[in-house]
mmCIF file of C-alpha atoms in Angstrom:
data_model
loop_
_atom_site.group_PDB
_atom_site.id
_atom_site.type_symbol
_atom_site.label_atom_id
_atom_site.label_comp_id
_atom_site.label_asym_id
_atom_site.label_seq_id
_atom_site.Cartn_x
_atom_site.Cartn_y
_atom_site.Cartn_z
ATOM 1 C CA MET A 193 160.359 83.187 64.049
ATOM 2 C CA PRO A 194 163.016 85.547 65.479
ATOM 3 C CA ILE A 195 164.673 82.816 67.605
ATOM 4 C CA ILE A 196 166.850 80.582 65.452
ATOM 5 C CA VAL A 197 167.953 77.184 66.765
ATOM 6 C CA ASN A 198 171.437 76.247 65.555
ATOM 7 C CA LEU A 199 171.408 72.731 66.950
ATOM 8 C CA ASP A 200 172.517 71.161 63.659
ATOM 9 C CA VAL A 201 175.685 73.243 63.723
ATOM 10 C CA MET A 202 176.616 72.119 67.246
ATOM 11 C CA LEU A 203 175.743 68.500 66.486
ATOM 12 C CA ALA A 204 178.091 68.611 63.500
ATOM 13 C CA ARG A 205 180.882 70.208 65.573
ATOM 14 C CA ARG A 206 180.569 67.599 68.292
ATOM 15 C CA LYS A 207 180.088 64.837 65.732
ATOM 16 C CA MET A 208 176.987 63.648 67.522
ATOM 17 C CA ARG A 209 173.869 62.177 65.980
ATOM 18 C CA SER A 210 170.376 63.487 66.813
ATOM 19 C CA LYS A 211 169.337 60.138 68.234
ATOM 20 C CA GLU A 212 172.207 60.156 70.727
ATOM 21 C CA LEU A 213 171.491 63.735 71.759
ATOM 22 C CA ALA A 214 167.784 62.959 72.216
ATOM 23 C CA GLU A 215 168.631 60.023 74.467
ATOM 24 C CA ARG A 216 171.068 62.066 76.539
ATOM 25 C CA VAL A 217 168.634 64.945 76.898
ATOM 26 C CA GLY A 218 165.636 62.717 77.644
ATOM 27 C CA ILE A 219 163.314 63.891 74.891
ATOM 28 C CA THR A 220 162.012 62.015 71.877
ATOM 29 C CA GLU A 221 163.718 62.238 68.510
ATOM 30 C CA ALA A 222 160.519 63.728 67.127
ATOM 31 C CA ASN A 223 160.620 66.559 69.659
ATOM 32 C CA LEU A 224 164.319 67.114 68.990
ATOM 33 C CA SER A 225 163.555 67.380 65.295
ATOM 34 C CA LEU A 226 160.810 69.908 65.998
ATOM 35 C CA LEU A 227 163.263 71.887 68.128
ATOM 36 C CA LYS A 228 165.951 71.828 65.417
ATOM 37 C CA ASN A 229 163.456 73.156 62.884
ATOM 38 C CA GLY A 230 162.145 75.848 65.206
ATOM 39 C CA ARG A 231 158.665 74.362 65.281
ATOM 40 C CA VAL A 232 158.231 74.467 69.055
ATOM 41 C CA LYS A 233 156.637 77.130 71.214
ATOM 42 C CA GLY A 234 159.369 77.056 73.834
ATOM 43 C CA VAL A 235 162.190 75.214 75.538
ATOM 44 C CA ARG A 236 162.300 74.361 79.218
ATOM 45 C CA PHE A 237 165.413 75.415 81.120
ATOM 46 C CA GLY A 238 165.901 71.771 82.104
ATOM 47 C CA THR A 239 165.990 70.731 78.455
ATOM 48 C CA LEU A 240 168.333 73.593 77.560
ATOM 49 C CA GLU A 241 170.627 72.646 80.442
ATOM 50 C CA ALA A 242 170.709 69.015 79.300
ATOM 51 C CA ILE A 243 171.467 70.036 75.698
ATOM 52 C CA CYS A 244 174.312 72.322 76.790
ATOM 53 C CA ALA A 245 175.725 69.606 79.037
ATOM 54 C CA ALA A 246 175.572 67.010 76.269
ATOM 55 C CA LEU A 247 177.082 69.316 73.622
ATOM 56 C CA GLN A 248 179.506 71.073 75.994
ATOM 57 C CA CYS A 249 178.314 74.483 74.826
ATOM 58 C CA GLN A 250 176.561 77.638 75.963
ATOM 59 C CA PRO A 251 172.904 78.493 75.268
ATOM 60 C CA GLY A 252 174.092 81.260 72.945
ATOM 61 C CA ASP A 253 175.843 78.645 70.817
ATOM 62 C CA ILE A 254 172.545 77.022 69.931
ATOM 63 C CA LEU A 255 170.072 79.915 70.186
ATOM 64 C CA GLU A 256 170.305 83.044 68.075
ATOM 65 C CA TYR A 257 168.064 86.094 67.926
ATOM 66 C CA ARG A 258 167.432 87.360 64.423
ATOM 67 C CA PRO A 259 164.735 90.072 64.303
ATOM 68 C CA GLU A 260 162.202 89.786 61.515
ATOM 69 C CA PRO A 261 162.427 92.512 58.836
ATOM 70 C CA ALA A 262 160.017 95.417 59.366
ATOM 71 C CA ASP A 263 157.750 96.455 56.449
ATOM 72 C CA GLY A 264 159.846 97.988 53.683
ATOM 73 C CA ALA A 265 163.179 96.867 55.160
ATOM 74 C CA ASP A 266 165.110 93.900 53.898
ATOM 75 C CA GLU A 267 167.346 91.406 55.651
ATOM 76 C CA ALA A 268 170.528 92.958 54.263
ATOM 77 C CA THR A 269 169.668 96.307 55.849
ATOM 78 C CA ILE A 270 168.906 94.635 59.185
ATOM 79 C CA GLY A 271 172.185 92.663 59.076
ATOM 80 C CA LYS A 272 174.093 95.934 58.439
ATOM 81 C CA THR A 273 172.236 97.697 61.248
ATOM 82 C CA THR A 274 172.878 94.863 63.722
ATOM 83 C CA ALA A 275 176.574 94.548 62.884
ATOM 84 C CA GLY A 276 177.402 98.298 63.066
ATOM 85 C CA GLY A 277 174.780 99.364 65.547
ATOM 86 C CA ASP A 278 176.586 99.470 68.875
ATOM 87 C CA ASP A 279 179.541 101.841 68.783
ATOM 88 C CA GLY A 280 179.149 103.158 72.329
ATOM 89 C CA MET B 50 163.774 59.959 85.218
ATOM 90 C CA ASN B 51 164.168 63.199 87.128
ATOM 91 C CA PRO B 52 162.588 63.551 90.575
ATOM 92 C CA ASP B 53 159.984 66.031 89.273
ATOM 93 C CA GLU B 54 158.527 63.323 87.030
ATOM 94 C CA GLN B 55 158.163 60.678 89.742
ATOM 95 C CA PRO B 56 155.176 62.246 91.570
ATOM 96 C CA ARG B 57 153.428 62.823 88.189
ATOM 97 C CA THR B 58 153.843 59.162 87.239
ATOM 98 C CA ALA B 59 152.482 57.990 90.611
ATOM 99 C CA ALA B 60 149.511 60.355 90.233
ATOM 100 C CA ALA B 61 148.911 59.139 86.690
ATOM 101 C CA GLN B 62 148.910 55.535 87.888
ATOM 102 C CA ARG B 63 146.470 56.388 90.665
ATOM 103 C CA ILE B 64 144.170 58.126 88.183
ATOM 104 C CA ALA B 65 144.394 55.165 85.805
ATOM 105 C CA ARG B 66 143.506 52.650 88.546
ATOM 106 C CA ARG B 67 140.475 54.573 89.830
ATOM 107 C CA SER B 68 139.349 55.400 86.298
ATOM 108 C CA ARG B 69 139.411 51.726 85.306
ATOM 109 C CA ASP B 70 137.275 50.913 88.377
ATOM 110 C CA LEU B 71 134.744 53.612 87.509
ATOM 111 C CA ALA B 72 134.657 52.581 83.857
ATOM 112 C CA ARG B 73 133.814 49.020 84.956
ATOM 113 C CA LEU B 74 131.095 50.319 87.288
ATOM 114 C CA ALA B 75 129.578 52.429 84.516
ATOM 115 C CA THR B 76 129.668 49.389 82.209
ATOM 116 C CA VAL B 77 127.653 47.425 84.771
ATOM 117 C CA LEU B 78 125.161 50.248 85.326
ATOM 118 C CA VAL B 79 124.194 50.502 81.650
ATOM 119 C CA PRO B 80 122.346 47.157 81.393
ATOM 120 C CA LEU B 81 121.113 47.409 84.992
ATOM 121 C CA VAL B 82 118.828 50.314 84.063
ATOM 122 C CA PRO B 83 116.463 48.388 81.729
ATOM 123 C CA VAL B 84 116.678 45.297 83.942
ATOM 124 C CA GLY B 85 115.746 47.328 87.036
ATOM 125 C CA VAL B 86 112.902 49.137 85.274
ATOM 126 C CA ALA B 87 111.555 45.869 83.854
ATOM 127 C CA TRP B 88 111.729 44.290 87.313
ATOM 128 C CA VAL B 89 109.649 47.108 88.826
ATOM 129 C CA TRP B 90 106.914 46.671 86.224
ATOM 130 C CA ILE B 91 106.936 42.870 86.355
ATOM 131 C CA ARG B 92 106.656 42.978 90.145
ATOM 132 C CA PHE B 93 104.311 45.942 90.241
ATOM 133 C CA GLU B 94 102.337 44.412 93.143
ATOM 134 C CA GLN B 95 105.403 44.826 95.354
ATOM 135 C CA PHE B 96 105.930 48.450 94.365
ATOM 136 C CA ALA B 97 102.324 49.676 94.309
ATOM 137 C CA PRO B 98 102.324 50.371 98.101
ATOM 138 C CA VAL B 99 105.515 52.411 97.670
ATOM 139 C CA LEU B 100 103.838 54.447 94.950
ATOM 140 C CA THR B 101 100.907 55.103 97.285
ATOM 141 C CA ALA B 102 103.119 56.026 100.227
ATOM 142 C CA THR B 103 105.482 58.320 98.308
ATOM 143 C CA ALA B 104 103.208 59.889 95.744
ATOM 144 C CA GLY B 105 99.711 59.295 97.060
ATOM 145 C CA VAL B 106 98.911 57.376 93.905
ATOM 146 C CA VAL B 107 96.458 54.538 94.489
ATOM 147 C CA ALA B 108 97.037 51.970 91.776
ATOM 148 C CA ASP B 109 95.143 48.708 91.957
ATOM 149 C CA PRO B 110 97.575 46.019 90.775
ATOM 150 C CA ALA B 111 94.620 43.993 89.543
ATOM 151 C CA ARG B 112 93.771 46.803 87.115
ATOM 152 C CA VAL B 113 97.363 47.233 85.987
ATOM 153 C CA THR B 114 97.160 44.870 83.039
ATOM 154 C CA PRO B 115 100.182 43.530 81.112
ATOM 155 C CA LEU B 116 99.500 46.171 78.476
ATOM 156 C CA VAL B 117 99.588 48.886 81.128
ATOM 157 C CA ARG B 118 102.786 47.417 82.553
ATOM 158 C CA PHE B 119 104.357 47.373 79.101
ATOM 159 C CA GLY B 120 103.293 50.977 78.588
ATOM 160 C CA GLY B 121 104.698 51.898 81.990
ATOM 161 C CA PHE B 122 107.964 50.206 81.134
ATOM 162 C CA GLY B 123 108.121 52.126 77.868
ATOM 163 C CA LEU B 124 107.459 55.459 79.576
ATOM 164 C CA ASN B 125 109.980 54.690 82.314
ATOM 165 C CA MET B 126 112.569 53.807 79.709
ATOM 166 C CA VAL B 127 112.517 57.285 78.180
ATOM 167 C CA PRO B 128 114.474 58.747 81.099
ATOM 168 C CA GLY B 129 115.964 55.276 81.503
ATOM 169 C CA ALA B 130 117.493 55.334 78.021
ATOM 170 C CA ILE B 131 118.829 58.817 78.700
ATOM 171 C CA ALA B 132 120.433 57.486 81.895
ATOM 172 C CA MET B 133 121.962 54.587 79.925
ATOM 173 C CA TYR B 134 123.450 57.049 77.430
ATOM 174 C CA GLY B 135 124.844 59.119 80.328
ATOM 175 C CA PHE B 136 126.487 56.072 81.921
ATOM 176 C CA TRP B 137 127.873 55.071 78.509
ATOM 177 C CA ARG B 138 129.488 58.506 78.092
ATOM 178 C CA LEU B 139 130.969 58.188 81.598
ATOM 179 C CA ARG B 140 132.308 54.752 80.724
ATOM 180 C CA ARG B 141 134.064 56.192 77.671
ATOM 181 C CA LEU B 142 135.336 59.175 79.678
ATOM 182 C CA PHE B 143 136.907 57.030 82.411
ATOM 183 C CA GLY B 144 138.391 54.768 79.752
ATOM 184 C CA LEU B 145 140.132 57.806 78.276
ATOM 185 C CA PHE B 146 141.374 58.865 81.721
ATOM 186 C CA ALA B 147 142.754 55.370 82.287
ATOM 187 C CA ALA B 148 144.668 55.727 79.010
ATOM 188 C CA GLY B 149 146.120 59.067 80.139
ATOM 189 C CA GLN B 150 144.013 61.126 77.734
ATOM 190 C CA TYR B 151 142.740 63.726 80.159
ATOM 191 C CA PHE B 152 142.229 66.642 77.804
ATOM 192 C CA SER B 153 141.508 65.043 74.448
ATOM 193 C CA ALA B 154 138.693 66.278 72.204
ATOM 194 C CA GLU B 155 136.908 62.967 72.812
ATOM 195 C CA ALA B 156 137.084 63.447 76.596
ATOM 196 C CA ILE B 157 135.506 66.883 76.220
ATOM 197 C CA ARG B 158 132.732 65.397 74.089
ATOM 198 C CA CYS B 159 132.094 62.789 76.818
ATOM 199 C CA VAL B 160 131.842 65.439 79.539
ATOM 200 C CA ARG B 161 129.495 67.514 77.400
ATOM 201 C CA GLY B 162 127.456 64.416 76.483
ATOM 202 C CA PHE B 163 127.033 63.448 80.123
ATOM 203 C CA GLY B 164 125.974 67.002 80.986
ATOM 204 C CA LEU B 165 123.360 66.997 78.220
ATOM 205 C CA ALA B 166 122.127 63.574 79.344
ATOM 206 C CA ALA B 167 121.702 64.791 82.918
ATOM 207 C CA LEU B 168 119.810 67.883 81.715
ATOM 208 C CA ALA B 169 117.583 65.766 79.506
ATOM 209 C CA TYR B 170 116.988 63.309 82.348
ATOM 210 C CA GLY B 171 116.011 66.124 84.700
ATOM 211 C CA VAL B 172 113.298 67.154 82.235
ATOM 212 C CA ALA B 173 112.200 63.685 81.117
ATOM 213 C CA ALA B 174 111.834 62.086 84.557
ATOM 214 C CA PRO B 175 109.032 64.348 85.865
ATOM 215 C CA VAL B 176 107.222 64.113 82.528
ATOM 216 C CA ALA B 177 107.472 60.318 82.593
ATOM 217 C CA ARG B 178 106.212 60.275 86.179
ATOM 218 C CA LEU B 179 103.214 62.374 85.163
ATOM 219 C CA LEU B 180 102.310 60.075 82.295
ATOM 220 C CA ILE B 181 102.887 56.906 84.332
ATOM 221 C CA THR B 182 100.555 57.998 87.135
ATOM 222 C CA LEU B 183 97.921 58.795 84.535
ATOM 223 C CA LEU B 184 98.449 55.392 82.938
ATOM 224 C CA VAL B 185 98.253 53.306 86.125
ATOM 225 C CA THR B 186 95.246 55.177 87.501
ATOM 226 C CA PHE B 187 93.325 55.419 84.248
ATOM 227 C CA SER B 188 91.379 52.253 85.042
ATOM 228 C CA ASN B 189 90.506 53.501 88.531
ATOM 229 C CA PRO B 190 86.938 54.552 89.257
ATOM 230 C CA PRO B 191 86.045 58.165 88.538
ATOM 231 C CA GLY B 192 87.459 60.441 91.196
ATOM 232 C CA GLU B 193 90.485 58.211 91.701
ATOM 233 C CA ARG B 194 92.286 58.963 88.469
ATOM 234 C CA LEU B 195 95.344 61.080 88.967
ATOM 235 C CA LEU B 196 97.530 63.399 86.993
ATOM 236 C CA LEU B 197 100.562 63.875 89.205
ATOM 237 C CA ILE B 198 102.886 66.801 88.583
ATOM 238 C CA ARG B 199 105.816 66.443 90.937
ATOM 239 C CA ILE B 200 109.240 68.006 90.704
ATOM 240 C CA SER B 201 111.482 66.695 93.419
ATOM 241 C CA SER B 202 114.766 67.970 94.820
ATOM 242 C CA ASP B 203 116.376 65.024 93.030
ATOM 243 C CA ASP B 204 115.143 66.401 89.695
ATOM 244 C CA LEU B 205 116.554 69.825 90.496
ATOM 245 C CA ALA B 206 119.834 68.289 91.624
ATOM 246 C CA ILE B 207 120.143 66.341 88.358
ATOM 247 C CA LEU B 208 119.418 69.506 86.352
ATOM 248 C CA PHE B 209 122.083 71.374 88.314
ATOM 249 C CA LEU B 210 124.545 68.533 87.810
ATOM 250 C CA GLY B 211 123.870 68.530 84.058
ATOM 251 C CA GLY B 212 124.364 72.271 83.794
ATOM 252 C CA ALA B 213 127.541 72.066 85.854
ATOM 253 C CA PHE B 214 129.025 69.351 83.651
ATOM 254 C CA TYR B 215 128.143 71.338 80.536
ATOM 255 C CA VAL B 216 130.008 74.372 81.874
ATOM 256 C CA ILE B 217 132.893 72.137 82.937
ATOM 257 C CA ALA B 218 133.122 70.980 79.300
ATOM 258 C CA TRP B 219 133.726 74.609 78.293
ATOM 259 C CA VAL B 220 136.468 74.918 80.905
ATOM 260 C CA TRP B 221 137.902 71.595 79.773
ATOM 261 C CA THR B 222 138.126 72.973 76.223
ATOM 262 C CA ARG B 223 140.318 75.788 77.532
ATOM 263 C CA ALA B 224 142.386 73.250 79.484
ATOM 264 C CA LYS B 225 142.933 71.328 76.239
ATOM 265 C CA GLU B 226 144.209 74.471 74.539
ATOM 266 C CA ILE B 227 146.691 74.983 77.385
ATOM 267 C CA SER B 228 147.669 71.311 77.302
ATOM 268 C CA ASP B 229 148.233 71.441 73.525
ATOM 269 C CA GLU B 230 150.362 74.550 73.917
ATOM 270 C CA ASN B 231 152.395 72.901 76.690
ATOM 271 C CA ALA B 232 152.988 69.900 74.449
ATOM 272 C CA GLN B 233 154.770 72.256 72.064
ATOM 273 C CA ILE B 234 157.267 73.190 74.750
ATOM 274 C CA VAL B 235 160.130 70.685 74.840
#
């Protein structure tokens, strides 16, 4: 899945437990766990807004785009391409 | 709770209330079918004039022996049992709606089951009518025995209803897929 959810990282930075975040956001712990593990089909803007408000962060702090490697390419090559790609 | 959820909760409560009412009604209808059919055959003398007026069938109650009445009850209960099964599926369906399970696999099976029951009833009822008229007039003098083939608008309406519910079950299956996908959006 190209969209990576870095919720664990933000929870650790804010020293907040998943249960507390789930309560603040208004979703179940089970759904929060699915979200953390990237096993959901999507996130509503309302949920994203509530997460950002609770964790005092931006959407980019918890969502990351990491393209899947094409056939024959490896992740190291993609990382190099992404890091040095935009010189203009 | 955010304001967007309040109307959905009120709608869900309304659905649950009406569904419970309909489930209770369907529960009552199930045993009423055999009781009603039995009553007609026990009190055949009362209904014989209706049979003559509506279907032109002259059935002498004196010739309609207990064995004939039992046979008539049995024939009537073929579509009757199908109707009982249909009401039972509706009872289960409205029970699921009352529990908030609108698009479950079981709900789809109930819709499909009711559709099949209605289709089967639409075929069985005219056949039962045909056999019943033959049965009750069999003891009549020659020339007064009847074989009645009658397909009424009610039969056609039931067949249409059954087909419609069967197609709705297909649509409901698609609705379940959408519902399942939505459940994976947090």
